[in-house]
Coordinates of C-alpha atoms in Angstrom, one line a residue:
M1 CA 0.1 0.2 0.2
K2 CA 2.9 2.4 1.1
K3 CA 4.0 2.0 -2.9
L4 CA 1.2 2.6 -4.4
L5 CA 1.0 6.0 -2.8
F6 CA 4.2 7.0 -3.6
L7 CA 4.2 5.9 -7.1
I8 CA 0.8 7.9 -6.6
L9 CA 2.0 10.6 -5.8
F10 CA 5.4 10.5 -8.4
I11 CA 3.0 10.3 -11.3
V12 CA 0.6 13.8 -9.6
G13 CA 4.3 14.9 -8.9
L14 CA 5.9 14.6 -12.0
W15 CA 2.3 15.7 -14.0
V16 CA 1.9 18.9 -12.2
A17 CA 5.9 19.5 -13.0
L18 CA 5.0 19.4 -16.8
M19 CA 1.6 20.6 -16.4
N20 CA 3.1 24.4 -15.3
F21 CA 6.8 24.2 -17.6
K22 CA 6.5 27.0 -19.0
G23 CA 8.3 25.6 -22.8
L24 CA 9.3 28.4 -26.7
A25 CA 6.4 27.2 -26.8
T26 CA 5.0 29.8 -25.0
Q27 CA 7.8 32.5 -24.5
G28 CA 7.7 34.6 -27.5
T29 CA 7.0 38.0 -27.3
Y30 CA 3.9 40.1 -29.9
E31 CA 2.4 42.9 -30.0
S32 CA -0.3 42.6 -31.6
I33 CA -3.3 40.1 -31.5
I34 CA -4.4 37.7 -34.4
V35 CA -8.7 36.7 -35.1
N36 CA -9.1 34.3 -37.3
F37 CA -12.3 33.8 -38.1
R38 CA -14.3 30.5 -39.7
E39 CA -15.0 30.9 -43.2
D40 CA -18.0 30.3 -43.5
V41 CA -19.1 33.3 -41.4
S42 CA -20.9 36.2 -43.1
T43 CA -19.1 39.6 -44.8
T44 CA -22.1 40.8 -42.7
T45 CA -21.9 38.7 -39.8
L46 CA -18.2 40.1 -40.0
S47 CA -18.6 43.5 -40.5
E48 CA -20.3 43.4 -37.1
Q49 CA -18.1 41.6 -34.8
I50 CA -15.2 43.7 -36.3
E51 CA -17.6 46.9 -35.2
A52 CA -18.0 45.6 -32.0
I53 CA -14.9 45.6 -30.9
A54 CA -14.5 49.1 -31.4
T55 CA -16.7 50.8 -29.9
N56 CA -16.3 48.5 -27.0
Y57 CA -12.7 48.0 -26.7
D58 CA -11.4 51.4 -28.4
K59 CA -9.6 49.1 -30.9
T60 CA -9.6 48.2 -34.5
L61 CA -9.5 45.2 -36.3
S62 CA -7.5 44.8 -40.0
L63 CA -7.1 42.8 -42.1
N64 CA -3.4 41.3 -42.5
S65 CA -3.2 41.0 -46.1
I66 CA -5.0 42.0 -49.3
Y67 CA -3.8 38.2 -49.0
A68 CA -5.1 37.0 -46.4
I69 CA -9.2 37.7 -46.9
D70 CA -9.6 34.1 -48.2
E71 CA -8.7 32.8 -44.7
H72 CA -10.3 35.9 -42.5
I73 CA -6.9 37.0 -41.5
Y74 CA -7.0 40.2 -39.1
T75 CA -5.1 41.8 -36.3
V76 CA -5.7 44.3 -33.7
S77 CA -2.7 45.5 -30.5
G78 CA -3.3 44.1 -27.6
D79 CA -1.7 41.9 -24.6
K80 CA -2.8 38.7 -22.5
Q81 CA -5.8 40.2 -20.9
F82 CA -6.9 41.6 -24.5
I83 CA -6.4 37.7 -25.8
D84 CA -8.4 36.7 -22.8
N85 CA -10.9 39.5 -22.9
L86 CA -11.7 38.5 -27.0
K87 CA -12.2 34.6 -26.9
H88 CA -14.7 35.4 -23.4
S89 CA -16.6 37.8 -25.6
P90 CA -19.2 36.8 -27.3
L91 CA -16.2 36.5 -30.6
K92 CA -15.7 33.6 -29.8
K93 CA -18.3 32.5 -31.2
Y94 CA -17.4 33.4 -35.1
V95 CA -13.8 32.4 -34.6
D96 CA -11.7 29.5 -35.3
Y97 CA -8.8 30.9 -32.6
I98 CA -7.2 33.8 -31.6
E99 CA -3.7 34.5 -30.7
P100 CA -0.9 35.6 -30.2
N101 CA 1.2 37.6 -33.1
Y102 CA 4.9 36.7 -32.0
I103 CA 7.9 38.5 -33.5
Y104 CA 10.3 36.3 -34.8
N105 CA 13.0 37.8 -35.7
A106 CA 16.6 37.0 -37.8
L107 CA 18.5 34.7 -37.1
E108 CA 22.3 36.3 -37.4
S109 CA 25.9 37.3 -35.8
P110 CA 27.8 40.2 -37.1
N111 CA 29.4 40.9 -39.8
D112 CA 33.4 40.6 -41.0
P113 CA 34.7 41.8 -44.4
D114 CA 37.7 41.0 -43.7
Y115 CA 36.8 36.7 -44.2
S116 CA 36.7 36.1 -48.1
K117 CA 37.0 32.2 -48.9
Q118 CA 33.6 30.1 -49.3
W119 CA 35.0 27.3 -47.3
N120 CA 31.7 26.6 -46.5
L121 CA 31.0 26.0 -50.6
H122 CA 33.3 23.4 -49.8
N123 CA 32.5 21.8 -47.1
I124 CA 29.5 20.6 -49.0
H125 CA 31.2 19.6 -52.0
V126 CA 29.1 21.4 -54.4
E127 CA 32.1 20.7 -57.4
R128 CA 30.4 17.2 -56.9
A129 CA 27.0 18.8 -57.7
W130 CA 27.6 21.3 -60.2
E131 CA 28.5 19.3 -62.1
E132 CA 25.3 17.8 -62.9
T133 CA 22.7 20.9 -62.0
K134 CA 22.8 24.2 -60.7
G135 CA 19.4 24.2 -59.9
E136 CA 17.5 25.2 -63.7
G137 CA 13.9 25.4 -63.1
I138 CA 13.4 26.2 -59.8
T139 CA 12.0 28.7 -57.8
V140 CA 13.7 29.5 -54.1
A141 CA 10.7 31.6 -51.6
V142 CA 13.2 33.8 -49.4
I143 CA 10.9 34.9 -46.0
D144 CA 13.0 37.1 -44.9
T145 CA 14.1 41.1 -44.9
G146 CA 13.7 41.7 -48.6
V147 CA 16.4 41.1 -51.4
S148 CA 18.2 43.7 -53.3
R149 CA 19.7 43.1 -57.1
V150 CA 23.3 43.5 -55.6
P151 CA 25.6 43.0 -58.8
D152 CA 26.8 39.2 -57.6
L153 CA 23.3 39.5 -58.6
R154 CA 22.4 40.8 -61.3
Q155 CA 22.4 37.4 -63.3
T156 CA 20.2 35.3 -60.9
E157 CA 16.6 35.3 -61.9
F158 CA 14.1 36.6 -59.8
V159 CA 10.3 36.5 -60.1
A160 CA 7.4 39.0 -58.4
G161 CA 7.5 38.9 -54.8
Y162 CA 5.2 40.9 -52.1
D163 CA 6.7 42.6 -48.9
F164 CA 4.6 41.9 -46.6
V165 CA 5.7 44.4 -43.8
N166 CA 4.4 47.8 -46.2
D167 CA 1.9 46.2 -48.1
R168 CA 3.5 46.5 -51.5
N169 CA 5.8 44.8 -54.3
D170 CA 8.5 46.9 -53.8
A171 CA 10.5 43.4 -51.1
S172 CA 13.5 45.6 -51.4
D173 CA 16.4 45.2 -48.4
D174 CA 16.6 47.5 -45.7
N175 CA 18.9 45.4 -43.7
G176 CA 21.0 42.9 -44.9
H177 CA 20.1 39.8 -44.2
G178 CA 17.7 38.6 -46.5
T179 CA 20.1 39.4 -49.3
H180 CA 22.5 37.4 -47.4
V181 CA 20.3 34.7 -47.4
A182 CA 19.6 35.0 -51.8
G183 CA 23.4 34.9 -52.4
T184 CA 24.3 32.4 -51.1
I185 CA 20.8 30.4 -52.5
A186 CA 21.6 31.3 -55.7
Q187 CA 24.3 34.1 -55.8
S188 CA 25.5 34.8 -60.2
T189 CA 28.1 32.3 -60.3
N190 CA 30.9 32.0 -63.8
N191 CA 30.6 35.6 -64.3
N192 CA 33.6 37.4 -63.0
Y193 CA 32.3 38.8 -60.4
G194 CA 32.1 38.7 -57.2
V195 CA 31.2 34.7 -54.7
A196 CA 29.4 31.8 -55.6
G197 CA 25.4 30.3 -55.1
I198 CA 24.9 27.2 -54.4
A199 CA 21.8 26.6 -57.2
Y200 CA 22.8 30.1 -58.9
Q201 CA 21.0 28.8 -61.9
A202 CA 17.2 28.9 -59.0
K203 CA 14.8 31.9 -59.4
I204 CA 14.5 33.7 -56.2
M205 CA 11.3 34.8 -54.7
P206 CA 12.3 38.0 -52.3
L207 CA 9.3 38.2 -49.7
K208 CA 9.6 40.9 -47.1
V209 CA 8.6 39.6 -43.4
L210 CA 11.3 41.7 -41.3
S211 CA 11.2 45.0 -40.8
G212 CA 15.1 46.6 -41.0
Q213 CA 15.5 46.2 -37.2
G214 CA 15.2 42.7 -37.4
G215 CA 11.1 42.0 -36.5
G216 CA 8.7 40.6 -37.9
S217 CA 5.4 39.2 -37.1
V218 CA 3.8 34.9 -37.8
S219 CA 0.8 37.1 -39.7
D220 CA 2.9 37.5 -42.3
I221 CA 5.6 35.3 -42.9
A222 CA 2.6 32.7 -42.6
D223 CA 0.6 35.2 -45.3
A224 CA 3.3 35.3 -47.2
I225 CA 4.0 30.8 -46.7
R226 CA 1.2 31.3 -48.5
F227 CA 2.1 33.4 -51.1
A228 CA 5.2 31.2 -52.3
A229 CA 2.8 28.2 -52.2
D230 CA -0.1 29.6 -54.0
N231 CA 2.8 31.4 -56.7
G232 CA 4.3 28.4 -57.9
A233 CA 7.3 28.0 -54.9
D234 CA 9.1 25.1 -55.3
I235 CA 11.8 25.3 -51.6
I236 CA 10.6 27.8 -48.7
N237 CA 13.6 29.1 -46.5
M238 CA 13.3 30.6 -43.4
S239 CA 15.9 32.2 -41.7
L240 CA 14.3 33.9 -38.8
G241 CA 12.5 32.7 -35.7
G242 CA 11.5 32.4 -32.2
G243 CA 9.7 32.0 -29.3
G244 CA 5.6 30.8 -29.6
E245 CA 3.7 28.1 -31.5
S246 CA 0.9 29.8 -33.6
Q247 CA -1.7 28.0 -35.0
V248 CA -1.8 30.6 -38.0
M249 CA 1.6 29.7 -39.1
K250 CA 1.2 25.7 -38.4
D251 CA -1.7 26.1 -40.8
A252 CA -0.1 27.9 -43.7
I253 CA 2.7 25.6 -43.2
D254 CA 0.3 22.3 -43.7
Y255 CA -1.2 24.1 -47.4
A256 CA 2.6 25.1 -48.6
Y257 CA 4.1 21.5 -47.6
D258 CA 0.9 20.1 -49.0
K259 CA 0.9 22.0 -52.6
G260 CA 4.6 20.0 -52.4
V261 CA 6.7 22.6 -51.1
V262 CA 9.8 22.1 -49.2
I263 CA 10.3 23.8 -46.2
I264 CA 13.4 25.2 -44.7
A265 CA 14.2 26.7 -40.9
A266 CA 17.0 28.3 -39.0
A267 CA 17.5 26.0 -35.9
G268 CA 18.3 28.5 -33.4
N269 CA 21.3 30.3 -32.5
S270 CA 20.6 29.9 -28.6
N271 CA 22.7 27.1 -27.9
Q272 CA 18.9 25.9 -26.5
N273 CA 18.9 22.2 -26.6
A274 CA 15.5 22.1 -29.3
A275 CA 14.7 24.5 -32.7
S276 CA 13.1 27.6 -32.3
Y277 CA 10.1 28.1 -34.4
P278 CA 9.5 27.3 -36.9
A279 CA 11.2 24.7 -37.6
R280 CA 10.4 22.5 -35.1
Y281 CA 7.5 22.3 -36.6
P282 CA 7.0 18.7 -38.0
K283 CA 7.0 19.8 -41.6
V284 CA 10.1 22.1 -41.6
I285 CA 13.4 20.9 -42.6
S286 CA 15.6 22.1 -39.3
V287 CA 19.2 23.4 -40.4
S288 CA 21.8 23.6 -36.6
A289 CA 25.2 25.4 -37.8
L290 CA 28.7 23.8 -38.6
D291 CA 31.4 25.8 -38.0
A292 CA 35.7 25.8 -40.4
T293 CA 36.6 22.9 -38.6
G294 CA 32.9 21.4 -39.4
K295 CA 31.9 21.2 -35.1
K296 CA 28.2 23.2 -34.0
A297 CA 29.1 25.9 -34.0
G298 CA 28.4 27.2 -30.9
Y299 CA 25.7 29.6 -30.5
S300 CA 23.4 26.2 -32.3
N301 CA 20.5 25.0 -31.2
Y302 CA 20.5 21.0 -31.4
G303 CA 18.6 18.5 -29.8
A304 CA 14.8 18.3 -30.5
G305 CA 13.3 19.1 -33.8
V306 CA 17.7 19.6 -35.3
D307 CA 16.9 17.2 -38.8
I308 CA 20.0 18.0 -40.4
S309 CA 23.5 20.6 -40.3
A310 CA 25.1 23.0 -42.5
P311 CA 27.9 25.4 -42.8
G312 CA 26.8 27.9 -40.0
G313 CA 30.4 29.8 -40.0
S314 CA 31.9 31.4 -36.8
E315 CA 33.9 34.2 -35.7
S316 CA 37.9 32.6 -37.2
G317 CA 35.5 31.4 -40.2
K318 CA 32.0 33.4 -41.5
I319 CA 29.8 33.3 -44.4
L320 CA 30.5 35.1 -47.7
Q321 CA 28.3 36.9 -49.3
E322 CA 27.6 40.1 -51.2
T323 CA 24.7 42.0 -49.3
I324 CA 23.8 45.4 -48.1
D325 CA 25.2 47.5 -45.6
P326 CA 22.0 49.2 -44.3
T327 CA 22.9 52.5 -43.0
T328 CA 23.6 53.3 -47.4
G329 CA 22.1 51.1 -48.6
E330 CA 24.8 50.2 -50.8
A331 CA 26.2 46.7 -51.4
V332 CA 29.4 45.4 -49.5
F333 CA 30.9 41.4 -49.5
S334 CA 30.3 40.7 -45.8
G335 CA 30.7 37.5 -43.4
F336 CA 28.1 36.3 -41.2
Q337 CA 27.1 33.6 -38.9
G338 CA 24.4 32.2 -37.4
T339 CA 22.6 29.3 -37.8
S340 CA 20.0 31.7 -41.1
M341 CA 23.8 31.4 -42.7
A342 CA 23.7 27.2 -42.5
A343 CA 19.2 26.9 -43.5
P344 CA 19.6 28.6 -46.9
H345 CA 23.2 26.1 -48.0
V346 CA 19.9 22.8 -47.2
A347 CA 17.8 25.2 -49.4
G348 CA 20.3 25.3 -52.1
V349 CA 21.0 21.8 -52.0
A350 CA 16.9 21.1 -51.9
A351 CA 16.5 23.1 -55.0
L352 CA 19.5 21.1 -56.4
V353 CA 17.9 18.3 -56.0
K354 CA 14.2 19.2 -57.1
A355 CA 16.2 19.9 -60.2
S356 CA 17.5 16.6 -60.4
G357 CA 13.8 15.4 -59.9
I358 CA 13.1 13.4 -57.1
K359 CA 9.8 16.2 -56.4
K360 CA 8.0 15.5 -53.2
P361 CA 9.5 17.0 -49.9
D362 CA 9.8 14.3 -47.2
E363 CA 11.6 11.8 -51.2
I364 CA 13.5 15.7 -50.9
L365 CA 13.7 15.5 -46.6
A366 CA 15.0 11.7 -47.4
V367 CA 18.2 12.0 -49.7
L368 CA 19.2 15.3 -47.8
T369 CA 19.8 13.1 -44.7
Q370 CA 20.1 9.5 -46.6
S371 CA 23.3 10.9 -48.3
S372 CA 24.4 13.2 -45.4
R373 CA 27.7 12.2 -43.1
K374 CA 26.9 10.8 -40.4
V375 CA 28.8 12.4 -37.3
E376 CA 29.0 9.6 -34.2
D377 CA 28.4 9.0 -30.5
D378 CA 26.7 12.7 -31.4
T379 CA 24.5 12.1 -27.9
F380 CA 23.3 15.4 -27.9
N381 CA 22.1 15.6 -31.7
Y382 CA 24.0 18.6 -32.7
Y383 CA 24.3 17.8 -36.3
G384 CA 20.5 15.2 -36.8
A385 CA 20.7 12.6 -39.5
G386 CA 24.3 14.1 -40.5
Q387 CA 26.1 17.1 -41.8
L388 CA 24.2 18.3 -45.5
D389 CA 26.9 17.2 -48.6
A390 CA 26.1 18.9 -52.5
G391 CA 27.7 15.4 -54.1
E392 CA 25.9 12.6 -52.4
A393 CA 22.6 14.3 -51.8
V394 CA 22.6 15.3 -56.2
K395 CA 24.7 11.6 -56.9
L396 CA 21.8 9.6 -55.4
A397 CA 18.6 11.5 -56.5
L398 CA 20.1 10.9 -59.8
K399 CA 19.0 7.8 -59.7
G400 CA 15.4 8.6 -59.9
Q401 CA 13.1 8.4 -57.0
I402 CA 13.7 6.4 -54.4
T403 CA 14.2 2.4 -54.9
F404 CA 15.0 -1.1 -52.6
R405 CA 17.8 -1.5 -54.5
D406 CA 18.8 2.5 -53.9
F407 CA 17.7 2.0 -50.1
F408 CA 19.6 -1.5 -50.3
R409 CA 23.0 0.0 -51.1
W410 CA 22.5 2.8 -49.3
L411 CA 22.5 0.7 -45.8
R412 CA 25.2 -1.6 -47.4
D413 CA 27.3 1.7 -48.0
S414 CA 26.4 3.3 -44.3
G415 CA 27.7 0.4 -42.9
Y416 CA 23.8 -0.4 -41.2
L417 CA 24.0 -4.1 -43.0
N418 CA 26.9 -4.7 -40.4
P419 CA 26.3 -6.6 -38.0
R420 CA 28.2 -4.7 -35.3
F421 CA 26.1 -1.5 -36.1
W422 CA 23.1 -2.5 -34.8
I423 CA 25.2 -4.1 -32.3
D424 CA 27.1 -2.5 -30.8
G425 CA 26.8 1.4 -32.9
G426 CA 25.5 4.9 -33.1
M427 CA 23.3 6.4 -30.2
V428 CA 23.7 3.2 -27.7
A429 CA 26.4 1.3 -27.2
L430 CA 23.7 -1.9 -27.0
L431 CA 26.1 -4.8 -26.4
P432 CA 28.6 -3.2 -24.1
K433 CA 25.3 -2.7 -21.6
L434 CA 24.4 -6.1 -21.5
L435 CA 27.7 -7.0 -20.5
M436 CA 28.5 -4.6 -18.2
V437 CA 25.0 -6.6 -16.9
L438 CA 25.5 -10.0 -17.0
G439 CA 28.2 -9.7 -16.0
S440 CA 26.8 -7.6 -13.0
Y441 CA 24.7 -10.8 -12.4
L442 CA 27.2 -13.4 -12.8
L443 CA 29.7 -12.1 -10.0
A444 CA 26.3 -12.0 -7.5
F445 CA 25.1 -15.0 -8.9
L446 CA 28.9 -16.4 -7.3
L447 CA 28.8 -13.7 -4.5
R448 CA 25.6 -15.7 -3.2
N449 CA 27.1 -19.0 -3.3
Y450 CA 29.5 -18.6 -0.8
F451 CA 26.7 -16.2 1.5
P452 CA 22.4 -16.9 0.2
F453 CA 20.8 -13.6 0.7
S454 CA 17.6 -13.0 -1.6
F455 CA 17.5 -10.4 -4.8
T456 CA 15.4 -7.7 -3.5
S457 CA 14.9 -4.5 -5.6
P458 CA 17.0 -2.5 -3.5
F459 CA 19.8 -5.1 -4.6
N460 CA 18.2 -4.5 -7.9
W461 CA 18.7 -1.9 -9.1
G462 CA 21.9 -1.2 -7.6
L463 CA 23.7 -3.2 -9.5
L464 CA 21.4 -1.9 -11.9
L465 CA 22.7 1.4 -12.2
G466 CA 26.1 1.0 -10.7
S467 CA 26.7 -1.1 -14.8
S468 CA 24.5 0.3 -17.4
G469 CA 22.1 2.5 -15.6
L470 CA 18.5 3.2 -17.7
F471 CA 20.9 3.1 -21.1
F472 CA 17.5 3.4 -23.5
L473 CA 17.2 7.1 -21.7
Q474 CA 19.5 8.2 -24.0
G475 CA 19.0 9.2 -27.1
I476 CA 15.4 10.9 -25.8
Y477 CA 14.5 14.2 -26.7
I478 CA 12.5 16.0 -25.8
F479 CA 11.6 19.7 -26.9
D480 CA 12.4 22.6 -23.8
L481 CA 12.7 20.1 -21.6
P482 CA 16.7 19.7 -20.7
Q483 CA 18.8 16.6 -22.1
W484 CA 20.8 16.2 -19.0
P485 CA 18.1 14.3 -16.7
F486 CA 17.6 11.5 -19.5
R487 CA 21.1 11.4 -19.5
V488 CA 22.2 11.5 -16.4
M489 CA 19.3 8.5 -15.4
G490 CA 20.6 6.6 -19.1
S491 CA 24.3 6.7 -17.4
S492 CA 25.8 4.0 -15.0
I493 CA 28.2 5.9 -11.8
P494 CA 31.6 5.1 -14.1
E495 CA 30.2 6.9 -16.6
L496 CA 28.6 9.6 -15.7
A497 CA 30.7 12.2 -16.5
N498 CA 30.4 10.8 -19.8
S499 CA 27.0 11.1 -20.4
V500 CA 27.3 15.1 -18.6
Q501 CA 30.3 16.2 -21.1
G502 CA 29.3 14.8 -24.1
T503 CA 33.5 13.1 -23.6
A504 CA 35.4 9.9 -24.6
S505 CA 36.5 8.9 -21.5
L506 CA 36.2 7.7 -17.7
N507 CA 36.7 10.0 -14.9
P508 CA 39.1 8.0 -12.7
F509 CA 36.9 9.3 -9.8
L510 CA 33.9 7.9 -10.8
A511 CA 35.2 4.6 -12.3
S512 CA 36.7 4.1 -9.5
V513 CA 35.8 1.4 -5.5
L514 CA 35.6 5.2 -4.8
V515 CA 31.6 5.7 -5.1
P516 CA 30.6 2.0 -4.3
F517 CA 33.1 2.1 -1.2
V518 CA 31.3 5.5 0.3
L519 CA 27.6 4.0 -0.8
I520 CA 28.9 0.9 1.7
A521 CA 30.2 3.1 4.8
I522 CA 26.2 5.6 4.9
L523 CA 24.7 2.2 3.9
L524 CA 26.1 -0.9 6.0
G525 CA 24.4 -0.1 8.6
H526 CA 20.7 0.0 7.0
R527 CA 19.2 -3.2 6.8
S528 CA 17.5 -3.7 2.9
W529 CA 19.8 -0.1 2.1
K530 CA 23.2 -2.2 2.8
W531 CA 21.7 -4.6 -0.9
F532 CA 22.7 -1.5 -2.4
A533 CA 25.2 0.0 -2.4
I534 CA 26.5 -3.6 -2.4
G535 CA 24.6 -4.7 -5.6
T536 CA 26.3 -0.9 -7.2
S537 CA 30.0 -2.4 -5.6
L538 CA 29.4 -5.1 -8.0
G539 CA 27.2 -2.7 -10.7
V540 CA 30.9 -0.2 -11.0
A541 CA 32.2 -3.8 -11.1
G542 CA 30.7 -5.3 -14.1
C543 CA 31.5 -1.7 -16.1
L544 CA 34.8 -0.8 -15.0
T545 CA 35.4 -5.0 -16.2
V546 CA 33.2 -4.1 -20.2
H547 CA 35.3 -1.3 -20.5
A548 CA 38.7 -2.4 -19.2
I549 CA 38.3 -4.9 -22.4
M550 CA 36.9 -3.2 -24.5
S551 CA 37.3 0.9 -24.0
P552 CA 39.7 0.9 -22.0
A553 CA 40.0 5.4 -21.8
V554 CA 40.6 7.1 -18.3
W555 CA 40.9 10.6 -18.2
A556 CA 44.9 11.3 -16.9
M557 CA 46.0 8.1 -17.8
P558 CA 49.2 8.2 -19.8
S559 CA 48.0 4.7 -22.0
L560 CA 45.6 2.4 -22.4
D561 CA 47.6 -0.4 -20.3
V562 CA 47.6 1.5 -18.3
S563 CA 44.3 2.7 -18.4
R564 CA 43.2 -1.0 -19.0
A565 CA 45.3 -2.0 -15.4
F566 CA 43.8 0.6 -13.8
L567 CA 40.5 -0.1 -14.3
G568 CA 40.8 -3.7 -14.2
F569 CA 41.5 -2.9 -10.7
N570 CA 40.0 -1.4 -9.5
A571 CA 36.9 -3.7 -10.5
F572 CA 38.3 -6.3 -8.6
C573 CA 38.2 -4.1 -5.4
C574 CA 35.2 -2.9 -5.5
V575 CA 34.2 -7.4 -5.9
A576 CA 36.2 -7.7 -3.1
L577 CA 34.0 -5.2 -1.5
A578 CA 31.3 -5.7 -1.8
C579 CA 32.4 -9.5 -0.9
L580 CA 32.7 -8.2 2.3
A581 CA 29.9 -6.5 3.6
S582 CA 28.7 -9.4 2.1
K583 CA 30.4 -11.4 4.5
R584 CA 29.2 -8.8 7.4
S585 CA 25.8 -9.0 6.4

């Protein structure tokens, strides 16, 4: 009965904690509100409700843009209290939803005009892709601060766009961010001037949703997504993001995706363990950033929601394109860094893939992820499926629709047909973990022959936590929730520092007899929990034995032989300690 009560209290406490956890979905900032009227509401009723809001609240409800007419999407200035008032007013009968009009911002870092080499294009092997295609016939919508026709974009073909910030057809850039992004996708190439773009024969559709200061509302971004889908865009790039889950944004993304548009967005620059919005929506390809060495950029978000990684730059190597100086409006070559710079790399390669014959968004995502360069031991999901590779993506795409033979070949080339991959590869080393658990139980059965005892719950938990931990939890990523609890629970005691710090070498203090000794010293006088300490000692012995055989690296040890001897000696000490404690018991 007592155990049942504790279980109920634990579940209730966990539920309360999760219900009160405020993730990124509700952390956005906003100054206005979106009111989405039902499509079956008559024009007369619509006018009456708009007039009622003006009379009762002294606020003007405005159509978001001319492209929001069919969707009945209106905006009005207001805060959280005003949202609550509207949701409890008669207006609620006529709307699908009322939500904050969150502000998303351009994801960028300061410029470095002295950086002059496009290491990023070599990194993704774009030259190999250019042997087959340059993106001809594909239209990429750049939803950003607008795009200006700087000299190195004059040979790039543009299609009609729109400025949703100022409600006009001219979508010129007054910030520089959008022009830089467009340059990575399709900067004019082979023109004896400036730098190159990835899919330089593709068309650019400029859609301005961010102001000169870099901020914009989700209602404008959603309208731009629908505009792109309705006007022939094949790819959408959104190098922007922020906090706040939005139904109007999700609806627009679903609408574009259902029309066959590939949607790509930056994961965010907060070095957090989840992608920001809109990258985290399921139908959006979320891109984290790499630095010039191929490692995760220090600012890049990672973990939940990240699908793939691409060059985003760092202080030691930025992404160079021609853009505008926002203070003068003049063209200038500048180096930027951010996941904003990583996303257009994926958009450009997606254009190359689509030009090669792959049409559906899910198939294009499959090509991008299957062709990416895999990263071993990516326990924090820094890289998603891997690092973008344009050459391999186009090569895979040119095989046509992915057949079973292609898939089988990919499995073979990736090593997935090698039994070792399924046994001890990937995020969780399954075979060593099983050996650790089995080894600890084997030691327990041997010990039981000399000192009879029962396999109680504390003893079993000690064996498990000392040998392997709940290792299957290490690969779990949940939006907004911190990942370290899963890594801690998924680690054995000797491997605890490895999981938290992401290192390969064992910590010599944890990977020793020290922790079992302390536990036994503290718990030996307790009738039940002393068996937890004894089980932990045997579990640690099993873990150290397997590491001594398979992966003996220990921090600060001069060689693997010394590490192996250290682990073996401490494993023996753990068994001896368990024997002494059992004998005394």
